[in-house]
Amino acid sequence: PPPPPPRTTGSAPSKGHCGTRDARLVSVRDGQLWRSGKAYRFAGANLWYAAQLGSTPDGRQRLTRELDRLHAAGLTHVRIMAASEGRPDATVPRPCEKWCSPTHGHCSWDKYPVNCACSGCGFCRSQAPELLDPKRLDAACRQGGSAQMEPPMQPRPGQYDDAVLHGLDFALAMLLKRGMTATLCLNNMWQWSGGFAVYVAWATGQAPPIMRIDAKDQDWQAHQEFASRFYEVKKARELSYNHMRMLARRKNLATGNWYRDDPAIMAWQLANEPRALSRQRAYREWIGEAIGVLRREDCAHLVTVGSEGPSPWPSYVNNDLEADHQHADFMTIHVWPQNWNWYNPAKPDLKKAWDKSVKYISAAVEA
């Protein structure tokens, strides 16, 4: 299908919405999901990049193909990153910008986006040995070596890339056509979509730690500490709530459905793998606050946190499944046997990985 017309978001009448219509498209009763009067079970997959794929003609062809293959395999649900924030380039200068020039290579990608070898850029040369190829250096230099998805949906606070929004419209339209549903994720603990760290940077003007493709453990620790400030910085939270409201009030230009009533949406997810860390109280206050924002806008869809659970490092992560989900409709956990060192491909022990995974899931069910 052709792309939607170039038009910005619309706003549905919001006054009295929840007072006049409080019918869940999907509901929870006795621990079971229900949809259209029937018990609802599904198998699904992460399709986090669906909005970006839907933003270009070639991407729409690929997205259509991927959805057809998922549907043919019996999968009826996908999880989409419905928020991605641009790096705070406008307010937070990158360190490398001071070291580069058009003559010796550069990192000022806004001014010089192409044809730089970056051979004289100390910042880029320090990233990783495999980046010393000039073409790779060019990309790494312009992006600060970042492993962040592009293009972002929200390059700057309140400013949106209409093509990416239309891409999300298109993805939901294609799901609806196939009788599939989606969980829309609205923020991120991790840097790959921008997420908490970018909101904190926008609110404070302070630069987040640079997360490179080859980030070490200390880089991840620094990122988490910076990103978790999101729970305590009111302006950062408010900027994120503005995004939630915008999507809930958006009219899908491919179907005419308001997002808050769209049958292709099963649930909203506050964020991908939010961690409490040392800010447990602020973390749980944010959960209640954010769910309240969504429920004032949308009465038709479920809401959940997006938690990975306690992880193998519960005393560091400080997530508590019961406490964290007091206001949510359902619980999520993530299981990463290889990332969590339960499984080593070089010395495979499937039984160990399986047993640990089952134990982790069983503990969540008990909670």
Tab-separated table of C-alpha atoms in Angstrom:
chain	number	residue	atom	x	y	z
A	1	PRO	CA	0.000	0.000	0.000
A	2	PRO	CA	1.139	3.572	-0.554
A	3	PRO	CA	2.485	5.482	2.457
A	4	PRO	CA	-0.004	7.551	4.468
A	5	PRO	CA	-0.324	11.210	3.511
A	6	PRO	CA	2.265	13.572	5.053
A	7	ARG	CA	0.313	14.827	8.012
A	8	THR	CA	1.105	15.318	11.675
A	9	THR	CA	-0.690	13.682	14.569
A	10	GLY	CA	-4.322	14.350	15.327
A	11	SER	CA	-6.030	14.580	18.695
A	12	ALA	CA	-9.121	12.620	19.662
A	13	PRO	CA	-11.660	14.330	21.900
A	14	SER	CA	-10.349	13.521	25.372
A	15	LYS	CA	-13.006	14.951	27.666
A	16	GLY	CA	-14.971	12.198	29.334
A	17	HIS	CA	-13.388	9.442	27.227
A	18	CYS	CA	-12.893	7.034	30.080
A	19	GLY	CA	-16.176	7.991	31.673
A	20	THR	CA	-18.183	7.077	28.589
A	21	ARG	CA	-16.301	3.986	27.478
A	22	ASP	CA	-14.581	1.551	29.796
A	23	ALA	CA	-14.668	-1.642	27.742
A	24	ARG	CA	-11.346	-3.460	27.532
A	25	LEU	CA	-10.541	-4.951	24.137
A	26	VAL	CA	-8.487	-7.491	26.075
A	27	SER	CA	-9.257	-8.145	29.747
A	28	VAL	CA	-7.879	-10.204	32.612
A	29	ARG	CA	-10.129	-12.492	34.634
A	30	ASP	CA	-8.986	-15.221	37.022
A	31	GLY	CA	-5.441	-15.002	35.763
A	32	GLN	CA	-6.482	-15.503	32.147
A	33	LEU	CA	-6.522	-13.092	29.211
A	34	TRP	CA	-9.869	-12.717	27.414
A	35	ARG	CA	-10.523	-11.183	24.008
A	36	SER	CA	-13.887	-10.958	22.229
A	37	GLY	CA	-15.446	-13.194	24.864
A	38	LYS	CA	-12.921	-15.991	24.409
A	39	ALA	CA	-9.835	-17.065	26.331
A	40	TYR	CA	-6.908	-15.411	24.615
A	41	ARG	CA	-3.564	-17.118	24.220
A	42	PHE	CA	-0.849	-16.231	21.788
A	43	ALA	CA	2.690	-16.880	20.695
A	44	GLY	CA	4.613	-13.789	19.716
A	45	ALA	CA	7.947	-12.297	18.817
A	46	ASN	CA	9.925	-9.132	19.253
A	47	LEU	CA	9.534	-6.934	16.186
A	48	TRP	CA	10.943	-3.886	17.924
A	49	TYR	CA	11.988	-2.160	14.678
A	50	ALA	CA	8.540	-2.287	13.012
A	51	ALA	CA	7.982	1.499	13.034
A	52	GLN	CA	11.358	2.125	11.413
A	53	LEU	CA	10.695	-0.545	8.779
A	54	GLY	CA	7.291	0.949	8.048
A	55	SER	CA	8.800	4.394	7.465
A	56	THR	CA	10.177	3.664	3.963
A	57	PRO	CA	8.795	1.916	0.844
A	58	ASP	CA	11.465	-0.820	0.947
A	59	GLY	CA	10.962	-1.237	4.660
A	60	ARG	CA	7.203	-1.646	4.229
A	61	GLN	CA	7.800	-4.442	1.761
A	62	ARG	CA	10.101	-6.176	4.236
A	63	LEU	CA	7.701	-5.610	7.149
A	64	THR	CA	4.816	-7.085	5.146
A	65	ARG	CA	6.960	-10.089	4.278
A	66	GLU	CA	8.051	-10.621	7.886
A	67	LEU	CA	4.505	-10.368	9.233
A	68	ASP	CA	3.300	-12.860	6.629
A	69	ARG	CA	5.982	-15.320	7.707
A	70	LEU	CA	5.289	-14.839	11.418
A	71	HIS	CA	1.564	-15.305	10.840
A	72	ALA	CA	2.130	-18.412	8.735
A	73	ALA	CA	4.227	-19.862	11.567
A	74	GLY	CA	1.315	-19.394	13.986
A	75	LEU	CA	2.548	-16.263	15.734
A	76	THR	CA	-0.204	-13.743	16.402
A	77	HIS	CA	1.461	-11.060	18.539
A	78	VAL	CA	4.471	-8.764	18.259
A	79	ARG	CA	6.230	-6.372	20.611
A	80	ILE	CA	7.103	-3.038	19.014
A	81	MET	CA	9.310	-0.220	20.284
A	82	ALA	CA	6.831	2.655	19.960
A	83	ALA	CA	9.315	5.223	21.228
A	84	SER	CA	12.837	6.117	20.197
A	85	GLU	CA	14.573	9.288	21.195
A	86	GLY	CA	17.374	11.078	19.379
A	87	ARG	CA	20.695	11.609	21.019
A	88	PRO	CA	20.692	15.020	22.718
A	89	ASP	CA	23.012	16.530	20.115
A	90	ALA	CA	21.388	19.949	20.216
A	91	THR	CA	22.057	20.573	23.893
A	92	VAL	CA	24.891	18.204	24.796
A	93	PRO	CA	28.042	18.469	22.637
A	94	ARG	CA	29.911	15.278	21.941
A	95	PRO	CA	33.497	15.284	23.220
A	96	CYS	CA	34.774	14.353	19.780
A	97	GLU	CA	33.358	17.501	18.205
A	98	LYS	CA	36.176	19.484	19.845
A	99	TRP	CA	38.862	17.261	18.372
A	100	CYS	CA	37.746	16.990	14.747
A	101	SER	CA	37.738	19.223	11.716
A	102	PRO	CA	36.779	18.914	8.033
A	103	THR	CA	40.514	18.663	7.261
A	104	HIS	CA	41.520	15.992	9.740
A	105	GLY	CA	38.276	14.068	10.012
A	106	HIS	CA	35.296	15.014	12.167
A	107	CYS	CA	32.403	13.906	14.300
A	108	SER	CA	30.100	16.862	13.652
A	109	TRP	CA	27.695	14.718	11.643
A	110	ASP	CA	25.100	17.495	11.357
A	111	LYS	CA	27.553	19.615	9.336
A	112	TYR	CA	29.543	16.968	7.510
A	113	PRO	CA	27.452	13.810	7.188
A	114	VAL	CA	29.342	12.180	4.312
A	115	ASN	CA	32.764	11.659	2.785
A	116	CYS	CA	34.908	11.793	5.917
A	117	ALA	CA	37.641	9.290	6.609
A	118	CYS	CA	38.122	10.430	10.229
A	119	SER	CA	41.746	9.348	10.036
A	120	GLY	CA	42.786	12.203	12.304
A	121	CYS	CA	39.998	11.824	14.856
A	122	GLY	CA	41.425	10.719	18.182
A	123	PHE	CA	38.005	9.918	19.530
A	124	CYS	CA	37.062	7.628	16.670
A	125	ARG	CA	40.473	5.982	16.538
A	126	SER	CA	40.092	5.076	20.205
A	127	GLN	CA	36.802	3.223	19.741
A	128	ALA	CA	37.955	-0.207	18.605
A	129	PRO	CA	40.702	-1.642	16.382
A	130	GLU	CA	38.205	-3.064	13.885
A	131	LEU	CA	36.863	0.444	13.227
A	132	LEU	CA	40.093	1.652	11.658
A	133	ASP	CA	38.726	0.932	8.197
A	134	PRO	CA	37.929	4.441	6.797
A	135	LYS	CA	34.348	3.589	5.777
A	136	ARG	CA	33.557	2.159	9.189
A	137	LEU	CA	35.288	5.082	10.834
A	138	ASP	CA	33.025	7.441	8.912
A	139	ALA	CA	29.879	5.818	10.339
A	140	ALA	CA	31.329	5.411	13.826
A	141	CYS	CA	32.565	8.987	13.867
A	142	ARG	CA	29.220	10.441	12.883
A	143	GLN	CA	27.413	8.322	15.462
A	144	GLY	CA	29.947	8.543	18.258
A	145	GLY	CA	30.410	4.789	17.969
A	146	SER	CA	26.894	4.407	19.326
A	147	ALA	CA	24.779	1.275	19.005
A	148	GLN	CA	21.529	3.244	18.844
A	149	MET	CA	18.680	2.644	16.434
A	150	GLU	CA	17.973	5.192	13.715
A	151	PRO	CA	16.006	7.095	12.621
A	152	PRO	CA	14.549	8.086	16.012
A	153	MET	CA	10.820	8.697	16.303
A	154	GLN	CA	11.403	11.765	18.517
A	155	PRO	CA	14.694	13.448	17.536
A	156	ARG	CA	14.161	16.289	20.038
A	157	PRO	CA	11.635	16.892	22.814
A	158	GLY	CA	8.154	17.084	21.310
A	159	GLN	CA	9.492	17.052	17.732
A	160	TYR	CA	8.603	13.966	15.715
A	161	ASP	CA	9.715	12.308	12.532
A	162	ASP	CA	6.391	11.886	10.729
A	163	ALA	CA	7.794	9.084	8.567
A	164	VAL	CA	8.481	6.942	11.668
A	165	LEU	CA	5.049	7.715	13.144
A	166	HIS	CA	3.464	6.755	9.824
A	167	GLY	CA	5.608	3.611	9.955
A	168	LEU	CA	4.002	2.673	13.261
A	169	ASP	CA	0.575	3.410	11.755
A	170	PHE	CA	1.386	1.092	8.862
A	171	ALA	CA	2.626	-1.682	11.170
A	172	LEU	CA	-0.587	-1.604	13.214
A	173	ALA	CA	-2.667	-1.596	10.040
A	174	MET	CA	-0.855	-4.703	8.778
A	175	LEU	CA	-1.349	-6.428	12.143
A	176	LEU	CA	-5.055	-5.614	12.094
A	177	LYS	CA	-5.359	-7.032	8.584
A	178	ARG	CA	-3.923	-10.346	9.813
A	179	GLY	CA	-5.906	-10.475	13.065
A	180	MET	CA	-2.688	-9.995	15.043
A	181	THR	CA	-2.041	-7.741	18.031
A	182	ALA	CA	0.846	-5.742	19.468
A	183	THR	CA	2.369	-4.626	22.723
A	184	LEU	CA	3.686	-1.078	22.325
A	185	CYS	CA	6.769	-0.315	24.423
A	186	LEU	CA	7.071	3.345	25.427
A	187	ASN	CA	10.559	3.795	26.916
A	188	ASN	CA	13.826	1.971	27.541
A	189	MET	CA	16.327	1.395	30.324
A	190	TRP	CA	18.956	0.774	27.666
A	191	GLN	CA	20.604	3.103	25.207
A	192	TRP	CA	19.687	1.361	21.956
A	193	SER	CA	16.489	3.389	21.497
A	194	GLY	CA	17.495	6.472	23.514
A	195	GLY	CA	15.151	5.938	26.428
A	196	PHE	CA	15.641	7.086	30.018
A	197	ALA	CA	19.150	8.433	29.456
A	198	VAL	CA	18.076	10.771	26.661
A	199	TYR	CA	15.136	12.082	28.699
A	200	VAL	CA	17.514	12.800	31.600
A	201	ALA	CA	19.905	14.565	29.217
A	202	TRP	CA	17.071	16.635	27.730
A	203	ALA	CA	15.841	17.594	31.203
A	204	THR	CA	19.214	18.387	32.776
A	205	GLY	CA	21.504	19.303	29.866
A	206	GLN	CA	24.034	16.777	31.196
A	207	ALA	CA	25.684	14.368	28.789
A	208	PRO	CA	24.936	10.666	29.286
A	209	PRO	CA	27.798	8.168	29.257
A	210	ILE	CA	28.722	7.247	25.694
A	211	MET	CA	27.688	3.672	25.053
A	212	ARG	CA	29.819	2.205	22.288
A	213	ILE	CA	29.194	-0.964	20.366
A	214	ASP	CA	32.070	-2.578	22.301
A	215	ALA	CA	30.943	-1.284	25.720
A	216	LYS	CA	32.586	-2.850	28.758
A	217	ASP	CA	30.953	-3.699	32.079
A	218	GLN	CA	31.941	-0.382	33.637
A	219	ASP	CA	30.241	1.416	30.712
A	220	TRP	CA	27.014	-0.468	31.359
A	221	GLN	CA	27.211	0.361	35.073
A	222	ALA	CA	27.710	4.063	34.331
A	223	HIS	CA	24.836	4.057	31.872
A	224	GLN	CA	22.434	2.444	34.332
A	225	GLU	CA	23.316	4.902	37.061
A	226	PHE	CA	22.690	7.846	34.725
A	227	ALA	CA	19.526	6.373	33.186
A	228	SER	CA	17.934	5.524	36.552
A	229	ARG	CA	18.009	9.207	37.482
A	230	PHE	CA	14.941	9.351	35.216
A	231	TYR	CA	12.736	8.208	38.118
A	232	GLU	CA	13.758	11.231	40.222
A	233	VAL	CA	13.922	13.976	37.574
A	234	LYS	CA	10.387	15.319	37.231
A	235	LYS	CA	11.018	17.116	33.943
A	236	ALA	CA	12.397	13.916	32.375
A	237	ARG	CA	9.298	11.986	33.429
A	238	GLU	CA	6.976	14.702	32.141
A	239	LEU	CA	8.671	14.690	28.749
A	240	SER	CA	8.048	10.953	28.541
A	241	TYR	CA	4.415	11.353	29.607
A	242	ASN	CA	3.948	13.858	26.788
A	243	HIS	CA	4.970	11.091	24.391
A	244	MET	CA	2.514	8.661	25.984
A	245	ARG	CA	-0.318	11.158	25.648
A	246	MET	CA	0.592	11.933	22.055
A	247	LEU	CA	0.391	8.260	21.043
A	248	ALA	CA	-2.806	7.529	22.967
A	249	ARG	CA	-4.467	10.515	21.267
A	250	ARG	CA	-3.033	9.781	17.837
A	251	LYS	CA	-5.243	8.862	14.908
A	252	ASN	CA	-3.809	6.064	12.799
A	253	LEU	CA	-3.617	7.556	9.330
A	254	ALA	CA	-3.611	4.106	7.718
A	255	THR	CA	-6.806	2.839	9.398
A	256	GLY	CA	-8.599	5.839	10.900
A	257	ASN	CA	-8.522	4.243	14.374
A	258	TRP	CA	-7.518	6.261	17.407
A	259	TYR	CA	-4.675	4.483	19.142
A	260	ARG	CA	-6.594	4.485	22.438
A	261	ASP	CA	-9.318	2.370	20.772
A	262	ASP	CA	-7.235	0.405	18.260
A	263	PRO	CA	-8.044	-3.346	18.303
A	264	ALA	CA	-4.566	-4.078	16.923
A	265	ILE	CA	-3.068	-2.943	20.252
A	266	MET	CA	-3.248	-5.403	23.138
A	267	ALA	CA	-1.190	-3.509	25.701
A	268	TRP	CA	1.078	-0.618	26.547
A	269	GLN	CA	4.420	-1.344	28.179
A	270	LEU	CA	6.003	1.414	30.271
A	271	ALA	CA	9.565	0.582	29.289
A	272	ASN	CA	11.925	-2.137	28.203
A	273	GLU	CA	13.572	-3.740	31.251
A	274	PRO	CA	13.386	-0.858	33.733
A	275	ARG	CA	15.550	-1.473	36.796
A	276	ALA	CA	15.083	0.030	40.249
A	277	LEU	CA	18.767	-0.169	41.232
A	278	SER	CA	19.361	2.144	44.229
A	279	ARG	CA	16.223	4.177	43.554
A	280	GLN	CA	13.550	1.668	44.581
A	281	ARG	CA	11.102	4.172	46.046
A	282	ALA	CA	11.292	6.588	43.106
A	283	TYR	CA	11.103	3.642	40.695
A	284	ARG	CA	7.821	2.364	42.111
A	285	GLU	CA	6.389	5.861	42.360
A	286	TRP	CA	7.171	6.295	38.664
A	287	ILE	CA	5.380	3.031	37.824
A	288	GLY	CA	2.192	4.158	39.553
A	289	GLU	CA	2.425	7.651	38.085
A	290	ALA	CA	3.028	6.449	34.526
A	291	ILE	CA	0.233	3.863	34.640
A	292	GLY	CA	-2.076	6.598	35.907
A	293	VAL	CA	-1.169	8.791	32.922
A	294	LEU	CA	-1.995	5.982	30.495
A	295	ARG	CA	-5.242	5.016	32.160
A	296	ARG	CA	-6.498	8.583	32.093
A	297	GLU	CA	-6.005	8.492	28.326
A	298	ASP	CA	-6.907	4.918	27.421
A	299	CYS	CA	-9.497	2.582	28.864
A	300	ALA	CA	-9.401	-0.079	26.160
A	301	HIS	CA	-5.936	-1.594	26.555
A	302	LEU	CA	-3.915	-3.399	29.171
A	303	VAL	CA	-0.880	-1.836	30.822
A	304	THR	CA	2.254	-3.534	32.123
A	305	VAL	CA	5.699	-2.483	33.303
A	306	GLY	CA	8.006	-4.308	30.870
A	307	SER	CA	10.159	-5.799	33.630
A	308	GLU	CA	12.796	-8.463	33.127
A	309	GLY	CA	12.207	-9.565	36.718
A	310	PRO	CA	14.874	-9.778	39.427
A	311	SER	CA	17.550	-11.064	36.995
A	312	PRO	CA	20.434	-13.209	38.350
A	313	TRP	CA	21.599	-10.166	40.350
A	314	PRO	CA	18.544	-9.344	42.483
A	315	SER	CA	20.432	-7.407	45.165
A	316	TYR	CA	21.856	-5.110	42.467
A	317	VAL	CA	18.825	-4.752	40.179
A	318	ASN	CA	16.404	-4.436	43.155
A	319	ASN	CA	13.278	-5.312	41.177
A	320	ASP	CA	10.417	-6.890	43.129
A	321	LEU	CA	7.807	-8.531	40.937
A	322	GLU	CA	4.973	-8.228	43.451
A	323	ALA	CA	5.674	-4.631	44.452
A	324	ASP	CA	6.437	-3.512	40.908
A	325	HIS	CA	3.180	-4.841	39.452
A	326	GLN	CA	0.649	-3.672	42.050
A	327	HIS	CA	-0.936	-1.312	39.505
A	328	ALA	CA	-0.317	-3.334	36.332
A	329	ASP	CA	-2.721	-5.644	34.499
A	330	PHE	CA	-0.160	-8.387	33.953
A	331	MET	CA	3.462	-9.231	34.592
A	332	THR	CA	6.369	-9.739	32.217
A	333	ILE	CA	9.793	-11.264	32.683
A	334	HIS	CA	12.705	-11.755	30.309
A	335	VAL	CA	14.994	-14.768	30.334
A	336	TRP	CA	18.498	-14.446	28.853
A	337	PRO	CA	20.305	-17.776	29.455
A	338	GLN	CA	23.343	-16.885	27.351
A	339	ASN	CA	23.641	-13.229	28.430
A	340	TRP	CA	23.287	-14.298	32.052
A	341	ASN	CA	26.057	-16.914	31.689
A	342	TRP	CA	23.701	-19.836	32.212
A	343	TYR	CA	24.644	-21.126	28.781
A	344	ASN	CA	28.035	-21.049	27.084
A	345	PRO	CA	27.998	-21.930	23.364
A	346	ALA	CA	31.657	-22.938	23.602
A	347	LYS	CA	30.807	-25.472	26.322
A	348	PRO	CA	27.095	-26.123	25.821
A	349	ASP	CA	25.141	-27.446	28.787
A	350	LEU	CA	21.500	-27.254	27.773
A	351	LYS	CA	20.226	-28.972	30.923
A	352	LYS	CA	21.809	-26.337	33.172
A	353	ALA	CA	20.357	-23.505	31.090
A	354	TRP	CA	16.944	-25.173	30.946
A	355	ASP	CA	16.781	-25.878	34.680
A	356	LYS	CA	17.783	-22.343	35.624
A	357	SER	CA	15.281	-20.870	33.154
A	358	VAL	CA	12.406	-23.023	34.456
A	359	LYS	CA	13.296	-22.083	38.036
A	360	TYR	CA	13.300	-18.369	37.108
A	361	ILE	CA	9.929	-18.595	35.342
A	362	SER	CA	8.381	-20.663	38.152
A	363	ALA	CA	9.431	-18.090	40.743
A	364	ALA	CA	7.743	-15.365	38.693
A	365	VAL	CA	4.534	-17.405	38.388
A	366	GLU	CA	4.550	-17.940	42.160
A	367	ALA	CA	5.006	-14.194	42.740
